[in-house]
Short mmCIF file of C-alpha atoms and ligand atoms in Angstrom, two decimals:
data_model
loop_
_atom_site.label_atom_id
_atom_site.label_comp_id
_atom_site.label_asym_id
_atom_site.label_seq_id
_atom_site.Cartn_x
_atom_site.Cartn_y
_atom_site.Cartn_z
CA UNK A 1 -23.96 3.56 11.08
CA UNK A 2 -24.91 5.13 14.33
CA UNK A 3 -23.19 8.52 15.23
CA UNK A 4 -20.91 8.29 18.62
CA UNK A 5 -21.51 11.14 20.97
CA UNK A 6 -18.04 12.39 23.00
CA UNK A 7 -19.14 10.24 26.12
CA UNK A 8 -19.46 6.58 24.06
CA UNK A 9 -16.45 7.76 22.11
CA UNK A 10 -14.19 8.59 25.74
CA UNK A 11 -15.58 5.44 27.15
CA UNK A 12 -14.43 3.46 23.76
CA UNK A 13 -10.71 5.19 23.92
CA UNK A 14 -10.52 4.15 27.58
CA UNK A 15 -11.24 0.58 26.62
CA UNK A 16 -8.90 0.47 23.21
CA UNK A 17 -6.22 1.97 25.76
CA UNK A 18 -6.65 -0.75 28.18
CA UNK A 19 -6.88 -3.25 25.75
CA UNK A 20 -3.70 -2.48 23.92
CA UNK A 21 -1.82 -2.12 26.85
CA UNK A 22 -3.19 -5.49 28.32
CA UNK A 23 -2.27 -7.39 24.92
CA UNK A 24 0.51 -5.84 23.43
CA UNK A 25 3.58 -8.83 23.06
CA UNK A 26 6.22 -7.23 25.58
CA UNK A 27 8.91 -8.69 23.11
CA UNK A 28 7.88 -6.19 20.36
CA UNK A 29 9.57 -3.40 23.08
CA UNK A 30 12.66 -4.85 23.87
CA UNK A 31 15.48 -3.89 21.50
CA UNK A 32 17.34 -7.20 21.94
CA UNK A 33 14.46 -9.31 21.04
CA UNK A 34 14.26 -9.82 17.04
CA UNK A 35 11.35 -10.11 14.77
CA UNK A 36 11.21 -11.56 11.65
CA UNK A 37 11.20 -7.96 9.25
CA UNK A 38 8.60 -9.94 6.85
CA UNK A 39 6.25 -10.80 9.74
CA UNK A 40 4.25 -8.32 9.78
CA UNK A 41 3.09 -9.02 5.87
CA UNK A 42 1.89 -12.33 7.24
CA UNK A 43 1.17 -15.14 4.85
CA UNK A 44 1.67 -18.73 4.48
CA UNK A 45 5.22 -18.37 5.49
CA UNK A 46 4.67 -17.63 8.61
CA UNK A 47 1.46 -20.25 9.74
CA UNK A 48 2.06 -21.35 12.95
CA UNK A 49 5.18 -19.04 13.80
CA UNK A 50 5.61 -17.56 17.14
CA UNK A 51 6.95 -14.31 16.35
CA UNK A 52 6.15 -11.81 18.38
CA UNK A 53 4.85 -9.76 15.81
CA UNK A 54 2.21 -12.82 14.31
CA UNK A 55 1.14 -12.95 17.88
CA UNK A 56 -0.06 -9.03 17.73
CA UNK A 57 -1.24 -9.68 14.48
CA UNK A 58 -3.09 -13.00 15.44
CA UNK A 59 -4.76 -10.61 18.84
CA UNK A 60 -6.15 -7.46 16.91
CA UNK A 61 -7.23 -9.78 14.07
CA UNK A 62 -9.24 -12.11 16.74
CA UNK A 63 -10.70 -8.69 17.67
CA UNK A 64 -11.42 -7.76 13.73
CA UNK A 65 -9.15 -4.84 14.63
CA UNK A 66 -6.77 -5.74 11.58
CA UNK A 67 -9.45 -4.24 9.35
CA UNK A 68 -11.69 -2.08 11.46
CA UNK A 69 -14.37 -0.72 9.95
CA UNK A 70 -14.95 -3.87 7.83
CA UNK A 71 -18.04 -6.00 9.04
CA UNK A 72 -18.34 -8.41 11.67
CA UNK A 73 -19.63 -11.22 9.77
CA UNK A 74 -16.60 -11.35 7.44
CA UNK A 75 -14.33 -11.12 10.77
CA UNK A 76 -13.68 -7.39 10.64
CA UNK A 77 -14.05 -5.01 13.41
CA UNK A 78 -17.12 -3.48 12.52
CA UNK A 79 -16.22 -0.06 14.04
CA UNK A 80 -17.94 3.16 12.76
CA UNK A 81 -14.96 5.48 11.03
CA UNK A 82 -14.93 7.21 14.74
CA UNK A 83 -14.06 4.54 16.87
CA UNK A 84 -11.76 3.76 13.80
CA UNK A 85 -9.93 7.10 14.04
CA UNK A 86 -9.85 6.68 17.52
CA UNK A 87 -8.23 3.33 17.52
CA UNK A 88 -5.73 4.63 15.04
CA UNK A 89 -4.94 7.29 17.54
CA UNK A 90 -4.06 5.28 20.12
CA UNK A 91 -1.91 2.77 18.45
CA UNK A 92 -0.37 5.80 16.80
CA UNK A 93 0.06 7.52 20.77
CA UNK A 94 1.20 4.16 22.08
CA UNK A 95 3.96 3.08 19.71
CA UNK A 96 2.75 0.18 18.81
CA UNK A 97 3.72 -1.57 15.85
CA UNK A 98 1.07 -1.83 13.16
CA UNK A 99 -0.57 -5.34 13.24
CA UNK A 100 -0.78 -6.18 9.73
CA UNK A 101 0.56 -4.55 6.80
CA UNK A 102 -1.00 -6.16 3.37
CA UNK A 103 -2.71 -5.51 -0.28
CA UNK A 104 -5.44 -7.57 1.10
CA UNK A 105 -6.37 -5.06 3.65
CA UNK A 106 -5.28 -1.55 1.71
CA UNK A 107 -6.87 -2.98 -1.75
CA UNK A 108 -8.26 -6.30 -2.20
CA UNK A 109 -10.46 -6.27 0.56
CA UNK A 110 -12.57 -3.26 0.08
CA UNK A 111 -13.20 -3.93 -3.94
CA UNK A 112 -14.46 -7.55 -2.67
CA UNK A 113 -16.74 -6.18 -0.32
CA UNK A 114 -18.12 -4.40 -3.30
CA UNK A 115 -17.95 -6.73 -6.23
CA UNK A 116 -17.60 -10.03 -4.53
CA UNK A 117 -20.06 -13.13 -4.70
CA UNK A 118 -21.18 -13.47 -0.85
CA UNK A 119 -19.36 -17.00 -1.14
CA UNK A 120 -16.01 -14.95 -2.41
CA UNK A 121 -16.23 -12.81 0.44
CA UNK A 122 -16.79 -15.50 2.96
CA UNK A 123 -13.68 -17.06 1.46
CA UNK A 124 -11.39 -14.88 0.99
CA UNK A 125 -12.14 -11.86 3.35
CA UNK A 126 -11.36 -13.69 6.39
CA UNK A 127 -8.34 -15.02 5.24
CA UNK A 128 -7.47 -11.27 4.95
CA UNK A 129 -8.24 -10.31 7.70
CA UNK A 130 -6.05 -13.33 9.81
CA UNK A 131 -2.93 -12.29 7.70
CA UNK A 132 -3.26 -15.89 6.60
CA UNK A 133 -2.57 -14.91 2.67
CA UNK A 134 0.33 -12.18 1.30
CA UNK A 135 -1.24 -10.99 -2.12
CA UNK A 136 0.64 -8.93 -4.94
CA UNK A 137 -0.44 -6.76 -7.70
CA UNK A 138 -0.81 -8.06 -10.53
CA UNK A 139 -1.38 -5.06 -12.92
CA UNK A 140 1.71 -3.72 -15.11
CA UNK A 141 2.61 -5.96 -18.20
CA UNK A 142 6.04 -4.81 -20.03
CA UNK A 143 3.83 -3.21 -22.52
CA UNK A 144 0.72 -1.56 -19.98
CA UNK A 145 1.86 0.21 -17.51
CA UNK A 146 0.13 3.88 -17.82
CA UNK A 147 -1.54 2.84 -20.42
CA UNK A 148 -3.12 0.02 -18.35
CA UNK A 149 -5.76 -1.14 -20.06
CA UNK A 150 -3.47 -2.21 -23.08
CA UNK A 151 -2.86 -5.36 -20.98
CA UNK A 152 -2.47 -8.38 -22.58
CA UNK A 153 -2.49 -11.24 -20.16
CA UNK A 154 -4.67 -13.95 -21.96
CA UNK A 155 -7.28 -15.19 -20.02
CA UNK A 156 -9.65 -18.52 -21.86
CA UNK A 157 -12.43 -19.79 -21.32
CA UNK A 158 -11.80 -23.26 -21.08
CA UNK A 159 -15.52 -24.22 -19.71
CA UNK A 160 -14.88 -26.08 -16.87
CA UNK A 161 -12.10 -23.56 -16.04
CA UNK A 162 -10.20 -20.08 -16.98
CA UNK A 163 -7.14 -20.58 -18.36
CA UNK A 164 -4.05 -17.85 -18.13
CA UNK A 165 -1.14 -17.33 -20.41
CA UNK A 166 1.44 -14.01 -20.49
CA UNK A 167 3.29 -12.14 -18.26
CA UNK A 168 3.35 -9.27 -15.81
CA UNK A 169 6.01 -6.63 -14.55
CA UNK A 170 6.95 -4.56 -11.67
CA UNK A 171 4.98 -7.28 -9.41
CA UNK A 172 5.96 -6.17 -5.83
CA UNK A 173 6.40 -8.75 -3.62
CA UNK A 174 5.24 -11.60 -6.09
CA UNK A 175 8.23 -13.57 -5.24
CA UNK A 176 6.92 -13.94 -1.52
CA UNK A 177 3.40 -13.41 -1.90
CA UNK A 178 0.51 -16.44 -1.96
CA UNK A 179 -1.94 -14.97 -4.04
CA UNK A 180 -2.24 -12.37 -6.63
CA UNK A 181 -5.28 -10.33 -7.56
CA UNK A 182 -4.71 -9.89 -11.55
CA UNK A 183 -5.90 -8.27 -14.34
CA UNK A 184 -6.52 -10.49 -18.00
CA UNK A 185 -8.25 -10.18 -20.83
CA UNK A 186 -11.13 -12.15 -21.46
CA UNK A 187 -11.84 -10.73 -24.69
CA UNK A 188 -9.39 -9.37 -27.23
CA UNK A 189 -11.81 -7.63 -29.29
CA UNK A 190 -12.17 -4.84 -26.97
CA UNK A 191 -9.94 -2.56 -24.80
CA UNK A 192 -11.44 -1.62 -21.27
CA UNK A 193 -14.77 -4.08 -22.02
CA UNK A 194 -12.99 -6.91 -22.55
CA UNK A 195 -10.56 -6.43 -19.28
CA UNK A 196 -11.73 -9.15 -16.27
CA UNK A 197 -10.94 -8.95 -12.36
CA UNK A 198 -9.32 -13.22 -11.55
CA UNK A 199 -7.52 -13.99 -8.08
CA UNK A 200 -4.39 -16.71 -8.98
CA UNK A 201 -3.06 -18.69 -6.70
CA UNK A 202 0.49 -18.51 -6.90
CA UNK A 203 1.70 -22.20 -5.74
CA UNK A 204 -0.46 -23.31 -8.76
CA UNK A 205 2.02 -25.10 -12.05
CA UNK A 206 2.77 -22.49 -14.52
CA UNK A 207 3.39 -19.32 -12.59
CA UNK A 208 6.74 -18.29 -12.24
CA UNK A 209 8.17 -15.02 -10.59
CA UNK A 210 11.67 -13.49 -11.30
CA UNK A 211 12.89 -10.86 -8.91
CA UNK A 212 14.32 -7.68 -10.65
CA UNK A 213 16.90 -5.74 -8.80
CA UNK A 214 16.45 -1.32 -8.28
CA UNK A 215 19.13 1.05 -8.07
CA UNK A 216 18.53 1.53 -4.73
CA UNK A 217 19.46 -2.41 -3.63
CA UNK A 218 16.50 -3.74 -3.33
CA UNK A 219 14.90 -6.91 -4.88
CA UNK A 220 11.24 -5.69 -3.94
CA UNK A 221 9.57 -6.88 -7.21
CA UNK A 222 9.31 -9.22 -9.90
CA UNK A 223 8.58 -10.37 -13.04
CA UNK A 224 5.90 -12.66 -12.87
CA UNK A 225 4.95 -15.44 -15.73
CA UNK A 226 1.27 -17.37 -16.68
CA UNK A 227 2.18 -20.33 -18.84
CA UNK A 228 -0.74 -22.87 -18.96
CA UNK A 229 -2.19 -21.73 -15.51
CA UNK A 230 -5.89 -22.87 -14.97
CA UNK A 231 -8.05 -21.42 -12.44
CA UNK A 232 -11.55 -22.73 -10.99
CA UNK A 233 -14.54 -20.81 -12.56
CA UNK A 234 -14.79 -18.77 -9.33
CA UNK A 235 -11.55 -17.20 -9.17
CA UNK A 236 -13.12 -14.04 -11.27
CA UNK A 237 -14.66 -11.52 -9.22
CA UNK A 238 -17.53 -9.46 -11.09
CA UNK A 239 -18.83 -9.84 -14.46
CA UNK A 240 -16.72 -10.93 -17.24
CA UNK A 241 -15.53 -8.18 -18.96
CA UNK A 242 -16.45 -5.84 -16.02
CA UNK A 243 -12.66 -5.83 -14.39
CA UNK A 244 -11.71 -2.61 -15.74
CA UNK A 245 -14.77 -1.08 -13.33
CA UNK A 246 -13.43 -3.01 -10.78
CA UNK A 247 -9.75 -2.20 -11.55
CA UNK A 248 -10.09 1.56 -11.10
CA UNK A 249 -12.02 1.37 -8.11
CA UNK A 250 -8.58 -0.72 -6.33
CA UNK A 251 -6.41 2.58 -7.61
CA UNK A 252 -8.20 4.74 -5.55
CA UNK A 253 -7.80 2.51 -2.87
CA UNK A 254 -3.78 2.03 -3.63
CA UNK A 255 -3.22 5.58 -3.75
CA UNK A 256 -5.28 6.62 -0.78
CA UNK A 257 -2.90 3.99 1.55
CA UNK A 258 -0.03 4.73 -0.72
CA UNK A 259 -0.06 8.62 -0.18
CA UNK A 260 -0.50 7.68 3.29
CA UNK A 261 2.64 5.79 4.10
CA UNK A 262 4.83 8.14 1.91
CA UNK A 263 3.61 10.32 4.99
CA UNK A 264 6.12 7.89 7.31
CA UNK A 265 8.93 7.46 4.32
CA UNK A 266 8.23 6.28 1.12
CA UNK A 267 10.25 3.32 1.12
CA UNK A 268 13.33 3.76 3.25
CA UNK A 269 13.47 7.53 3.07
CA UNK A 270 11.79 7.64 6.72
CA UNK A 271 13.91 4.88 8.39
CA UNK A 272 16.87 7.53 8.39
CA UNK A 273 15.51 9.65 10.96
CA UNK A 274 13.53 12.97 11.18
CA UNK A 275 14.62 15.32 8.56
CA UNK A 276 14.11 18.51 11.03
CA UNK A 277 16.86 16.58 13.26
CA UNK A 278 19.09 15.57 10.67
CA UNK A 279 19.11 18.97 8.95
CA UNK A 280 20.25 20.44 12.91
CA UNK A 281 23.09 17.67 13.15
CA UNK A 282 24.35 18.32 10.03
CA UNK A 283 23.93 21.65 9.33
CA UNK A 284 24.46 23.30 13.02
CA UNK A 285 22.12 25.42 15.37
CA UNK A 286 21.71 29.11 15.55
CA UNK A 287 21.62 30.83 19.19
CA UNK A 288 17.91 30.07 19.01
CA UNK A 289 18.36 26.36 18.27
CA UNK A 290 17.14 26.32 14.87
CA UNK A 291 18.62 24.94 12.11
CA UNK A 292 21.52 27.81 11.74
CA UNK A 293 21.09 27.55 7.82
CA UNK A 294 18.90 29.96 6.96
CA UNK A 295 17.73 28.53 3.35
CA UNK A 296 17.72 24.82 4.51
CA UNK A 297 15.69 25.96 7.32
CA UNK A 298 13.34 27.44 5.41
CA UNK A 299 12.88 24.46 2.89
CA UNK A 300 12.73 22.09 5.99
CA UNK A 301 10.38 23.75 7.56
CA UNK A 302 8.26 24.02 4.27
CA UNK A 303 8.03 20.14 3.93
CA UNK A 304 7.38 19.35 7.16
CA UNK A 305 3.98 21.51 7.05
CA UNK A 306 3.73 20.08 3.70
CA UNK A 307 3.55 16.53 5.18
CA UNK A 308 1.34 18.18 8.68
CA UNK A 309 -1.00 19.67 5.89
CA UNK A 310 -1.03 16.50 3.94
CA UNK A 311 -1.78 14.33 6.86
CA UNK A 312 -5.22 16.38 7.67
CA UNK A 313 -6.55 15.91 4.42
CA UNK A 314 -5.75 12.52 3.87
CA UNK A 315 -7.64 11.56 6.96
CA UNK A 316 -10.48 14.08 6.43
CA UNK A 317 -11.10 12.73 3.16
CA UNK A 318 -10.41 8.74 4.34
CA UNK A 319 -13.30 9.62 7.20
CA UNK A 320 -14.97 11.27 3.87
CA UNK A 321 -14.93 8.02 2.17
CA UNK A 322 -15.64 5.73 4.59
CA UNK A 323 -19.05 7.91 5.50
CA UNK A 324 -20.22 8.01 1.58
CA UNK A 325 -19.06 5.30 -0.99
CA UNK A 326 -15.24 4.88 -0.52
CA UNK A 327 -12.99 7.34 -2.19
CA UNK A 328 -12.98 9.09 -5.49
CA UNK A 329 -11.03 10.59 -8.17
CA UNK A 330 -9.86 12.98 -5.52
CA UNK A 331 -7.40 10.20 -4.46
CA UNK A 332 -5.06 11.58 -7.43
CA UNK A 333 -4.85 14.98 -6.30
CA UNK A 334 -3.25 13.04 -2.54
CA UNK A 335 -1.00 10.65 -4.58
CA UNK A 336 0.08 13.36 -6.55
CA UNK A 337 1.10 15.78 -3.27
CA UNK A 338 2.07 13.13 -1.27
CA UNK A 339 5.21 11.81 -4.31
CA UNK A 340 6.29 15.13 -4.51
CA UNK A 341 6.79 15.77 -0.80
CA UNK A 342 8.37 12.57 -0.32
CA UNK A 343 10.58 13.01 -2.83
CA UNK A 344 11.56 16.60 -1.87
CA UNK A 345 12.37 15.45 1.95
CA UNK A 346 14.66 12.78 0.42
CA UNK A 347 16.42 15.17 -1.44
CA UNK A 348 16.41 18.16 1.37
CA UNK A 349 17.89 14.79 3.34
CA UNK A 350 20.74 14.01 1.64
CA UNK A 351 21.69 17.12 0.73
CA UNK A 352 21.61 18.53 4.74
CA UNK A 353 24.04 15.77 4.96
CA UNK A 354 26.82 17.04 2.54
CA UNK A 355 28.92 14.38 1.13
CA UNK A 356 28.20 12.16 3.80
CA UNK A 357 24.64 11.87 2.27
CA UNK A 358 26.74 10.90 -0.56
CA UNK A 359 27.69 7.07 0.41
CA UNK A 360 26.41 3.67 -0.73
CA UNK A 361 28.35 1.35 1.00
CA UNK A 362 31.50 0.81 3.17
CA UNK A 363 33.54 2.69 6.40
CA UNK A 364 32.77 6.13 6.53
CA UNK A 365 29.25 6.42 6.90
CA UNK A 366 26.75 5.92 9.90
CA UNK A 367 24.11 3.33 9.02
CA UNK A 368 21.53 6.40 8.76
CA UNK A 369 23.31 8.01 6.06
CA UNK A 370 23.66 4.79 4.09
CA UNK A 371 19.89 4.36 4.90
CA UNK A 372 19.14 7.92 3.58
CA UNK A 373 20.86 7.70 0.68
CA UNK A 374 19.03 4.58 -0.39
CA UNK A 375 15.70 5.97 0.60
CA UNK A 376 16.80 8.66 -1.67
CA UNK A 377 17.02 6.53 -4.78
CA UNK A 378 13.88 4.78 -3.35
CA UNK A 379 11.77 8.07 -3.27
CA UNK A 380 12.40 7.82 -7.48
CA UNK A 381 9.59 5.38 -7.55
CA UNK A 382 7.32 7.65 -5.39
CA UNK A 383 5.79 9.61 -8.48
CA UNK A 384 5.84 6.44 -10.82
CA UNK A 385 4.16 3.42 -8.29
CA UNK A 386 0.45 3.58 -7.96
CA UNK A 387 0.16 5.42 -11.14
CA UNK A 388 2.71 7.61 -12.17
CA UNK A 389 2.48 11.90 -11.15
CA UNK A 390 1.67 12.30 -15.03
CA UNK A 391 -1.21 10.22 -15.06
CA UNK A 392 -2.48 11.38 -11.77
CA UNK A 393 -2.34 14.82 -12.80
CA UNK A 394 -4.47 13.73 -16.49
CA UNK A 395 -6.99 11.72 -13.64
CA UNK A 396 -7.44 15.09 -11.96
CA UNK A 397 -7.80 16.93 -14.95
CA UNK A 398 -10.93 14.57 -16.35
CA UNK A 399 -12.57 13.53 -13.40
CA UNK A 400 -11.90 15.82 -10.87
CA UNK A 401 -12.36 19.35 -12.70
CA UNK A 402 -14.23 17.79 -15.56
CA UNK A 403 -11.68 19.61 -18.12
CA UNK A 404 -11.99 18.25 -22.11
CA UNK A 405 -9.39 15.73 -23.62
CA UNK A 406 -7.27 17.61 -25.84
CA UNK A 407 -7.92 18.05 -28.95
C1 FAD B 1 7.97 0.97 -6.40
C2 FAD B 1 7.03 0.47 -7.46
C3 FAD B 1 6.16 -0.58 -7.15
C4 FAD B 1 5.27 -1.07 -8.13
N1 FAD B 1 4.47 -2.14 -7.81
C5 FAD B 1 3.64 -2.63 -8.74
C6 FAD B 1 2.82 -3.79 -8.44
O1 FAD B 1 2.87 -4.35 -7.33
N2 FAD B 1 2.02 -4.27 -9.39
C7 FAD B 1 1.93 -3.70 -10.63
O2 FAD B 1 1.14 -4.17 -11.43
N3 FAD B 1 2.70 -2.62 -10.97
C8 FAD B 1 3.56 -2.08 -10.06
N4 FAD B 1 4.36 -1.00 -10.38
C9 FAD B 1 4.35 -0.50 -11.74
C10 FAD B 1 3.70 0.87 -11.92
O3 FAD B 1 2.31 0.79 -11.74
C11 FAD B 1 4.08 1.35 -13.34
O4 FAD B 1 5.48 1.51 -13.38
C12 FAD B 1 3.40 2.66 -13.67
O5 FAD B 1 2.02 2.48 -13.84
C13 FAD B 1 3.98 3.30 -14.95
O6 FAD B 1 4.03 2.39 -16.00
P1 FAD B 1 5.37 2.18 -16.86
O7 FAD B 1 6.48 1.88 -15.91
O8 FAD B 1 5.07 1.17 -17.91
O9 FAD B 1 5.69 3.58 -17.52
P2 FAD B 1 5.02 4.21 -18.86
O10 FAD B 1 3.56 4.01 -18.82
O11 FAD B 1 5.78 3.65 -20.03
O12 FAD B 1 5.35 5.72 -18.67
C14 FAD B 1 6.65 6.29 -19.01
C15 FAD B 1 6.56 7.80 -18.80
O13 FAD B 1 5.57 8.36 -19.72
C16 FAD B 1 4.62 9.13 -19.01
N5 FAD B 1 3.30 8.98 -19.62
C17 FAD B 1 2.74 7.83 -20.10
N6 FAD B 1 1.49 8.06 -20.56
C18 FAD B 1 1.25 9.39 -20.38
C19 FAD B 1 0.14 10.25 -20.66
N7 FAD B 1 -0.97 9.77 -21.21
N8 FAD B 1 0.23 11.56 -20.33
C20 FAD B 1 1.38 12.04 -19.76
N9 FAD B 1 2.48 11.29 -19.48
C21 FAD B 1 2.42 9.98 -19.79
C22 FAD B 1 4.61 8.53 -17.61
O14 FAD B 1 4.12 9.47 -16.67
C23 FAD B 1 6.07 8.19 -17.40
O15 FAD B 1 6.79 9.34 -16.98
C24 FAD B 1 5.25 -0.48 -9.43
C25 FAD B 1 6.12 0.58 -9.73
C26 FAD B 1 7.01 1.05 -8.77
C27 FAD B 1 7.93 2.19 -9.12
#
């Protein structure tokens, strides 16, 4: 890709600027007009809705701007990872809402536009790109979940078509999503050989998804069930028995975004405000307007350069990534940080509030504090989703530092 000098890249910011402002749905600014929360994970739900937040999504996808850097011929906005960063910047200095926010773009996506048939991509990448399909994950099975490749989920050879039988866990989303990109086992002989890459359509007979409730409220994810389900011949991406190749390359992808938006809350921990602000309502200002307890202040402080130090390198390395061949191993050592910081604000959160940070429900407590307290239980799941903190820190061990298994 051709390098941007400062004048092309000024010139480029001036038009993204003008662009945004010109086509930005003045509903998504005004407090008393309501959007549909789920919008902005698009889908089949919403074809043909006029919420104002499909309408953004509908204008930066007809400008490819949905997935950037992703090429033109596939719909994407075939930006180098400058004008990328640069685009990011201004939607990030403009308020804007994101456009799209979807396992197509963060995962699926790239990992087809590496191991996809041309005719895959063509299908399925614009599709992506339009917010036209919500996908889910369809990894975890009640007896793989670190140990991954254990997976069970049968998947036959039927000739004229694949056919799926088992089941799958923690399946965020799979409740409300169209389509799942899934993991099966094509042959039962093996362990990671005999792993393959299929993409189910979940309005086809025989899948059936049972939401499973968290401590913190939420219904967020499922339980998801193959009985029967048969699949055209090109629903597998890859080779047969090449998924597990194809698998890891995703997780890198899942925990670069993941690590990411634990950066802006990690579930609902963020929705409860700014911790430096909640720490100075709760816990008083000194004479020089600082948080007046000295301790608190200190850990506060800590985390938020924590999170300012995290940021950096998780776009230095994403502009790292998209220069060479997408990220690497290294995307453990950021999923890793990035949990533990989350979780760590959540905690310094709820714990600046006293025992108002202490409610779950009920009179007594402002919406924020109920908010924190649930992003609090939330944050649990930061060092287990994406691969859990252990397993990172095993992935960093072997394939970052090149360290020996244990004897
Ligand atoms: C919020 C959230 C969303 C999720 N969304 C999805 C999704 O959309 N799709 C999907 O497929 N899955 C999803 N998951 C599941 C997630 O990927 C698994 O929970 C995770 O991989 C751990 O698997 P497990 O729960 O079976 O725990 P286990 O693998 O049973 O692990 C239990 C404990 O043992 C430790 N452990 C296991 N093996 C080792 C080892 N070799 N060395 C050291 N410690 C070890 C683990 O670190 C953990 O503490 C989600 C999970 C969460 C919390």
């Amino acid at each position: 890709m051709a390098d941007f000098g400062a004048g092309e890249l000024d010139a480029f910011r001036a038009e993204v600027k003008a662009w945004l402002e010109a086509n930005y749905p003045a509903e998504l600014r005004d407090p008393k007009v309501k959007s549909d929360p789920e919008a902005m994970w698009g889908g089949r739900a919403f074809a043909g809705s006029n919420d104002p937040q499909i309408v953004w999504m509908r204008k930066m996808a007809q400008k490819g701007w949905t997935a950037p850097t992703w090429p033109k011929e596939y719909g994407g906005g075939g930006l180098t990872p400058q004008q990328a960063r640069v685009l990011d910047q201004e939607l990030a200095a403009g308020r804007y809402h994101a456009p799209l926010a979807s396992f197509g773009i963060w995962m699926l996506g790239p990992v087809l536009l590496e191991y996809a048939t041309e005719a895959q991509k063509k299908e399925y990448l614009p599709k992506i790109i339009n917010g036209e399909i919500r996908w889910c994950q369809g990894y975890s099975e009640p007896g793989a979940g670190s140990d991954l490749a254990s997976l069970q989920t049968k998947c036959e050879d039927k000739g004229d078509h694949w056919l799926i039988n088992g089941q799958k866990i923690w399946t965020s989303y799979a409740d409300k999503a169209d389509w799942c990109f899934c993991l099966v086992r094509t042959d039962t002989t093996k362990k990671h050989e005999g792993i393959s890459f299929v993409l189910i359509d979940m309005s086809k007979p025989g899948v059936e998804t049972r939401p499973i409730q968290l401590i913190s409220g939420e219904s967020p994810f499922c339980e998801t069930f193959f009985t029967d389900v048969q699949l055209p011949k090109d629903a597998l991406v890859g080779k047969v028995n090449g998924g597990w190749e194809i698998a890891k390359r995703l997780l890198q992808y899942e925990r670069q975004n993941i690590s990411g938006g634990f950066g802006g809350g990690g579930g609902a921990g963020g929705a409860a405000g700014d911790l430096g602000s909640i720490a100075k309502t709760y816990a008083g200002v000194d004479e020089a307007g600082r948080v007046a307890d000295h301790d608190l202040r200190q850990r506060v402080t800590q985390n938020k350069m924590n999170f300012q130090a995290l940021g950096q390198t998780i776009a230095r390395t994403a502009a790292e990534a998209r220069a060479s061949n997408g990220p690497s191993a290294a995307t453990s050592i950021i999923k890793y940080a990035a949990a533990s910081f989350a979780q760590e604000r959540s905690e310094l959160m709820v714990e600046a509030m006293g025992h108002q940070g202490l409610g779950w429900d009920g009179e007594g407590y402002a919406p924020g504090e109920l908010l924190a307290v649930r992003g609090w239980l939330r944050s649990k799941g930061n060092s287990i989703e994406g691969g859990t903190s252990e397993i990172n820190i095993n992935v960093v061990s072997k394939r970052v530092l090149g360290l020996p298994d244990p004897k």
